[in-house]
Each structure stands twice: as C-alpha cells, then as structure tokens.
Coordinates of C-alpha atoms in Angstrom, one line a residue:
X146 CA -16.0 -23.2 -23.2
X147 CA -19.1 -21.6 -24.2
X148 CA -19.0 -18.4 -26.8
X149 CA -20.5 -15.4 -24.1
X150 CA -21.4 -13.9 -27.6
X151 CA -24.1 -17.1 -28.2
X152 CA -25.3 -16.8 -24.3
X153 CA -26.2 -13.1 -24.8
X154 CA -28.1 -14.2 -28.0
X155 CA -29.6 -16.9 -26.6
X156 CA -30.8 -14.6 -23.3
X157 CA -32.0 -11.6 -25.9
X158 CA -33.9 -14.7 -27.3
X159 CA -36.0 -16.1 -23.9
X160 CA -36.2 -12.5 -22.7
X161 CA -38.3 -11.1 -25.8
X162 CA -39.6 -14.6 -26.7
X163 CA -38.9 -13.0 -30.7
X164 CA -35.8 -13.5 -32.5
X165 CA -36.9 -10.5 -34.6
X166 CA -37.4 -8.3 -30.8
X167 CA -33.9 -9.9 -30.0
X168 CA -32.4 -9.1 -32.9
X169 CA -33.5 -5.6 -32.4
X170 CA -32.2 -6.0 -28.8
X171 CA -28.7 -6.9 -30.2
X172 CA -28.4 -4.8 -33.4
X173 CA -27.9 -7.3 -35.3
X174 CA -30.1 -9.3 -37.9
X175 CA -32.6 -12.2 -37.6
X176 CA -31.2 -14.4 -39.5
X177 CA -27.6 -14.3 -37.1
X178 CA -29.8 -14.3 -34.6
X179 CA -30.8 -17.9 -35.6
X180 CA -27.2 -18.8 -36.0
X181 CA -25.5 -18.2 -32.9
X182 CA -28.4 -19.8 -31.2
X183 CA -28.5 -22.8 -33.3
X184 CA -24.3 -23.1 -32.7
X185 CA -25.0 -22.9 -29.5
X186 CA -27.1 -25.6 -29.1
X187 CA -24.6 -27.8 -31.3
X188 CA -22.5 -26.7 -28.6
X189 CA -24.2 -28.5 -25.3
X190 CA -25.9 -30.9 -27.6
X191 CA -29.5 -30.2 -26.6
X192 CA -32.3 -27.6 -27.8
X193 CA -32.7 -24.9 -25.9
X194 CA -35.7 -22.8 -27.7
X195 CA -39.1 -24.3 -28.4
X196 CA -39.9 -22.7 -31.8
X197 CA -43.2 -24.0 -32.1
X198 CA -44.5 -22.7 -29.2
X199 CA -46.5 -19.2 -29.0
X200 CA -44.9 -17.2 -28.3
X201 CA -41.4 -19.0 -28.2
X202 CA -39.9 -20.1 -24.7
X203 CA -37.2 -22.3 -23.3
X204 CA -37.1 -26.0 -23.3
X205 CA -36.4 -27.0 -20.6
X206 CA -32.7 -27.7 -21.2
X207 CA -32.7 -23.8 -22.2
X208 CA -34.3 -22.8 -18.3
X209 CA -31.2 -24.5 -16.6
X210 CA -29.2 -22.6 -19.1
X211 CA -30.4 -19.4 -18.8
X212 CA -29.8 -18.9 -14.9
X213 CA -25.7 -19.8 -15.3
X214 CA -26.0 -17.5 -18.9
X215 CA -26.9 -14.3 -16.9
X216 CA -24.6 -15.1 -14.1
X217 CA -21.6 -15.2 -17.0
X218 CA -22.9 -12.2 -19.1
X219 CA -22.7 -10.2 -15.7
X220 CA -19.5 -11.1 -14.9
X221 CA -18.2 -10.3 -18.3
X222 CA -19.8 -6.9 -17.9
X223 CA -18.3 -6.6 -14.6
X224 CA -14.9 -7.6 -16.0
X225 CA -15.0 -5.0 -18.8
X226 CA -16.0 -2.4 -16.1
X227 CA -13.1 -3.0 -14.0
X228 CA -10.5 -2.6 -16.8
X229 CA -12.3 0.7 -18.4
X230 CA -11.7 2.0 -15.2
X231 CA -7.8 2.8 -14.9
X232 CA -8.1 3.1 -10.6
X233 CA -5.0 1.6 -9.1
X234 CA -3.2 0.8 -12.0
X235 CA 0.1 2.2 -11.8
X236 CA 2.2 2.5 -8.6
X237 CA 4.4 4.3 -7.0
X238 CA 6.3 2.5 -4.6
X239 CA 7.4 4.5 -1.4
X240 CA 10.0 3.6 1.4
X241 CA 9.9 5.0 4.9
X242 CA 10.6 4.6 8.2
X243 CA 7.5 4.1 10.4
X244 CA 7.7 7.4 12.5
X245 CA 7.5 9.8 8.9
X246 CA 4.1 8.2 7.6
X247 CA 2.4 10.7 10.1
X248 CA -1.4 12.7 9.7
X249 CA 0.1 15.6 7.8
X250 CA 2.2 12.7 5.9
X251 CA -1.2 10.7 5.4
X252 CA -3.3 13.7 4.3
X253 CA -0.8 14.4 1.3
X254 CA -0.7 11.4 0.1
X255 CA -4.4 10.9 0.2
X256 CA -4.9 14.2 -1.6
X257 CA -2.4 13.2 -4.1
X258 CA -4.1 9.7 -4.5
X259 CA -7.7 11.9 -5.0
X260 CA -5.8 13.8 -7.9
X261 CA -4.8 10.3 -9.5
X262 CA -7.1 7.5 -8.9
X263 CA -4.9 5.6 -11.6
X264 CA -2.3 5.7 -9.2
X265 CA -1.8 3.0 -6.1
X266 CA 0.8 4.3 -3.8
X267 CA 2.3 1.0 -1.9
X268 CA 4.3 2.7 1.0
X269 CA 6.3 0.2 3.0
X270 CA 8.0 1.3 6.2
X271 CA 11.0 -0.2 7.5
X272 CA 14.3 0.3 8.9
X273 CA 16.7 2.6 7.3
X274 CA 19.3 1.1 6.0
X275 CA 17.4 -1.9 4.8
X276 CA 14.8 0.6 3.0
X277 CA 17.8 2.6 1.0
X278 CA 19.4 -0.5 0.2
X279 CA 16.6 -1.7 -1.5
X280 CA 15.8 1.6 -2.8
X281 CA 19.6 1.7 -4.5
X282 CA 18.4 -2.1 -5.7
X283 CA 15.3 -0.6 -7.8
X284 CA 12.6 -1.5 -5.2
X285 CA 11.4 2.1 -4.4
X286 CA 10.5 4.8 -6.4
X287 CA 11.0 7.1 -3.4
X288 CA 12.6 6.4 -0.3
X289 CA 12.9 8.5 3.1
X290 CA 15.7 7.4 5.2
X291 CA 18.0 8.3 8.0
X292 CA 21.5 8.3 8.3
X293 CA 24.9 10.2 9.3
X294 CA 25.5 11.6 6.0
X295 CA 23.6 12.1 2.9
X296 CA 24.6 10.9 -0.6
X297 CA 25.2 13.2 -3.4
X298 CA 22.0 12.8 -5.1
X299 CA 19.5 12.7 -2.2
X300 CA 16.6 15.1 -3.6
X301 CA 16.8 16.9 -0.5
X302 CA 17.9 16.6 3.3
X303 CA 16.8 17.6 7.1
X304 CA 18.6 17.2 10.2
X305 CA 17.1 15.0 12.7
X306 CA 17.7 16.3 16.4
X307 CA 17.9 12.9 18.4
X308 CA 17.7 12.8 22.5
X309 CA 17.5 10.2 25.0
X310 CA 14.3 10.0 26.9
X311 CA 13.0 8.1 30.1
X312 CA 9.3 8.2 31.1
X313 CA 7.9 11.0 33.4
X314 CA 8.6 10.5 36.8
X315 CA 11.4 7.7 36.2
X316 CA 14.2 7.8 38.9
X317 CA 17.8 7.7 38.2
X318 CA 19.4 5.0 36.5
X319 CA 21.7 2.7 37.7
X320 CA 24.1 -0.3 35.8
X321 CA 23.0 -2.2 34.2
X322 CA 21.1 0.4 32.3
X323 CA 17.5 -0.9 30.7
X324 CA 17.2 -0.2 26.8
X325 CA 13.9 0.5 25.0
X326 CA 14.8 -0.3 21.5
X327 CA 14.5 -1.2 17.4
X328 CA 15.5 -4.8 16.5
X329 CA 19.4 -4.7 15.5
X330 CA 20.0 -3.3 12.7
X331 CA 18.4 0.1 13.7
X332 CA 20.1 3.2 14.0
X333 CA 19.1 4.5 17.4
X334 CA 19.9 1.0 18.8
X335 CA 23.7 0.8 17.7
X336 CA 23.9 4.9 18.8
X337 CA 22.9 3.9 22.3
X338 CA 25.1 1.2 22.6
X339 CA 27.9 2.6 21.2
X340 CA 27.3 5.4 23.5
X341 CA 26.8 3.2 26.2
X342 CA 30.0 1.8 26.0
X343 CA 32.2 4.5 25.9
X344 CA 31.0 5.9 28.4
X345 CA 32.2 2.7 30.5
X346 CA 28.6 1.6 31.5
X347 CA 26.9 -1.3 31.7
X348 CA 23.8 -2.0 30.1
X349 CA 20.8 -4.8 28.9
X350 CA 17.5 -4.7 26.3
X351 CA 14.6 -4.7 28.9
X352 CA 12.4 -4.0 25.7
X353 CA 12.8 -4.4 22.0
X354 CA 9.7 -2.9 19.4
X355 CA 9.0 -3.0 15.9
X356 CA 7.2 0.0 15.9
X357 CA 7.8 3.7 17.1
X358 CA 4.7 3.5 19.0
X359 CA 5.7 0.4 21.0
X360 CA 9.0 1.6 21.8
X361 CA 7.3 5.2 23.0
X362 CA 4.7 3.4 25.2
X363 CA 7.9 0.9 26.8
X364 CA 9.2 4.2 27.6
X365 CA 6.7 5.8 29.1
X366 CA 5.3 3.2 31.2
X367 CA 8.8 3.1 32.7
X368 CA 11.3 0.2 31.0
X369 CA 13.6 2.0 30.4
X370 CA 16.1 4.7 28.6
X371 CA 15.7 5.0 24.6
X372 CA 17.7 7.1 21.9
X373 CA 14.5 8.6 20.0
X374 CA 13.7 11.5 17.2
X375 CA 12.8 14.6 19.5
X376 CA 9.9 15.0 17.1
X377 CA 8.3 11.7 17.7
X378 CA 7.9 12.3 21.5
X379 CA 4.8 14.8 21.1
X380 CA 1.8 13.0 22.6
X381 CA 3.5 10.7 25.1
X382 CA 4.4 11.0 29.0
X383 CA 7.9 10.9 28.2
X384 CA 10.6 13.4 28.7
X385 CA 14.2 14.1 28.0
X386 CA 17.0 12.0 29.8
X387 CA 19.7 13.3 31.7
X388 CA 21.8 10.3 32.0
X389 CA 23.6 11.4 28.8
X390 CA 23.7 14.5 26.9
X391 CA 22.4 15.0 23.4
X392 CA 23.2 12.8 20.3
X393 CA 24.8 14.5 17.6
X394 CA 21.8 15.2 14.6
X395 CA 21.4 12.3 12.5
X396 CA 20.2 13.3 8.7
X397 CA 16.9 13.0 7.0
X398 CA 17.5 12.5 3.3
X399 CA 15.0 11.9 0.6
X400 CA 16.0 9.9 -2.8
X401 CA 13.8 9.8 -5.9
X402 CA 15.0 8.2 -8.9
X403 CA 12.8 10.5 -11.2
X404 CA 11.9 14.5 -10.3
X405 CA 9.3 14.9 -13.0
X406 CA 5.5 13.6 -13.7
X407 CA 3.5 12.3 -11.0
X408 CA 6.3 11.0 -9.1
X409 CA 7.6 14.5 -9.1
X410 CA 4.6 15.8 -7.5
X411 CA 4.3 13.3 -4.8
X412 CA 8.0 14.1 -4.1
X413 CA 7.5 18.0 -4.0
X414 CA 4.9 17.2 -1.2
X415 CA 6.7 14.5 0.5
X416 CA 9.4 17.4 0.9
X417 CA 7.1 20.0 2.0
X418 CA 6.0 18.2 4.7
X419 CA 8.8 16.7 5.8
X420 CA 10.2 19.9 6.1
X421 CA 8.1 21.4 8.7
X422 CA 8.4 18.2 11.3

C-alpha cells in the first residue's frame, strides 16, 4: 500500500516543479523532500520526477501517478474531516408506538437533535409489548408503551382514554361484526375481541394494519369497527361507536434507564409533550 505521506510529497513536488517550493509547501526540509520521493519510487519501481529537466516535471510514469495521488490525498482529507466532526456519534435509542411519534413529538426531538448534533436519535416504533420487552432486555434507552398497569419505576405515566369508532355515516352492525385492527399481539386487538366475546357476539378481521394510519383510513372508508386511542381520531371521518360502550383507560408509561445528561433532557421533553396529548 502506498505511504499517503510520499503521495503528498510527491504532489507538493509536480505542483511547484521545486523541491525547495515543496518543501516550503510541506514544512518540512529539502533534503526529506528528496527522500520520501525517492522511497516512493523504490516503491512502484519506476521514476516518477525528471530532475534534469527545467524546471522539473513528471515522467511519464509520475503523470499516471499523479491523477490516482490526488484522488487518495482527498479522500484522506475527507476521512479526517468526517471523524473531527463528532455529528451522529452517539445514540440514543428510543421505543414507541407509531401513533406517539406525532408533529409536536417530531419538533422536540428535532430541536433536541439541533442542541446535540453528536447525538443520533434511532426511534423505532412498534408494538407495545414487544417494545418494553426489549426495552427490559437493554435495547432502548427510552421506551413509550401502553399497558393496563404501570411498573414501579416507569419515569412517569398518562391514562389513555380508548373508544370504539366506526366511520361517519356507517349503519348499524350486525354478526358477524367486521374488525379494523393491529396484527396479534396488539393491545387494541385482544381488547376487542375479548370484548367481543363476552358480550356473546360474533365477529371476523375484515382488515388488519401495521400502521395507525392504515387502520384509521380502513375505518373511515367503512370496513369496519376498531378499539382506537380517542386522541389519534383527530383528522379522520371517523366517529365514536355505539355498538359498545367505552373501554376502560389503558395507561401510557414512560421508562428511561438513566434521568440525568442528555438522555435526561430528551426524557423531560418526551414527558412534556406527551402530557398534553
């Protein structure tokens, strides 16, 4: 592999056709000058300076060089840039579940990310009880989830006023009862169908989304019944259900395995904001 520290030598060499200007150039003395670039022509085994030229140029060998030896220098330089600048860095690994990364949720993290450019924040959204198990297995940093309780050391803790809706202008419903819902493993799914059941009704999944959106637009253009956040309804033709009365809250904890630092900052805000859905 050739020495960058020869290449810039030889370079300072054709571009002030002086090894006394290039030594100049590099700080450095004549005589090292002449070193590096006679090691570096040991190296490729050819000459790459005509020295009995006036003024001094590149052999020929030395012009095919040159072209690749700027082409390395600058990625070098490119290189050295990219690790003096300490943008992205660091992480901070968040958990959520898709309906909390909202604008006002958005705007705090991207002024918190404009306060710490050496900070990356990697927010994956998910379901709930996949994203705290993974944030009890070390994966998170911070994790938003939803449950019927929270645990002792949650940071802090909403309710989460649930309802079922139907899309405007849907008639009544009749058994089997169409559900809009979450793969299995979803909270609102298993409510509904345990609901479902005790009250003695039939039912099928006309429609099952990955995301809140999807599962709001299957409601609203008329699929059928879904157990949903009442704060996730704003914006869409949807309205509350009759065929059942209102699910019992669920909770909206927040867990953090550190409270100080950065991390303690985001977490403040995370708070703040998910305080005032």
């Amino acid at each position: 592999m050739l020495d960058l520290r020869l290449l810039r030598t030889f370079v300072a060499v054709a571009d002030t056709a002086s090894f006394t200007l290039a030594a100049e150039r590099l700080h450095s003395t004549q005589s090292t000058v002449s070193q590096h670039l006679g090691r570096l022509e040991a190296a490729v085994g050819q000459s790459l300076i005509d020295r009995s030229s006036r003024p001094i140029a590149a052999t020929a060998s030395g012009e095919r060089l040159l072209g690749y030896a700027r082409r390395l220098l600058a990625l070098q330089e490119e290189a050295e840039l990219l690790f003096a600048d300490p943008l992205g860095t660091t992480s901070i690994r968040i958990g959520v579940p898709d309906d909390i990364v909202t604008s006002a949720m958005s705007r705090r993290f991207a002024e918190f990310a404009a306060r710490h450019r050496e900070i990356r924040l990697d927010v994956t959204t998910g379901l709930s009880r996949d994203l705290k198990k993974r944030f009890r297995a070390g994966e998170f940093d911070i994790a938003i989830v939803k449950e019927a309780v929270a645990d002792g050391d949650a940071r802090a803790s909403f309710p989460e006023p649930l309802g079922w809706f139907e899309g405007n202008g849907s008639g009544a419903w009749h058994d089997p009862i169409p559900l809009v819902t979450f793969p299995p493993g979803g909270l609102y799914r298993d409510i509904m169908i345990d609901r479902i059941e005790r009250e003695r009704r039939r039912w099928y999944i006309a429609f099952a989304g990955n995301s809140l959106a999807s599962v709001l637009s299957a409601v609203e253009a008329g699929l059928g019944v879904s157990v949903l956040p009442i704060s996730t309804a704003k914006g869409y033709a949807v309205g509350v259900s009759s065929i059942f009365s209102a699910e019992a809250a669920l909770t909206l904890s927040i867990y953090a395995w550190e409270s100080s630092g950065s991390i303690g900052e985001l977490l403040e805000a995370i708070i703040s904001v998910t305080a005032r859905r």
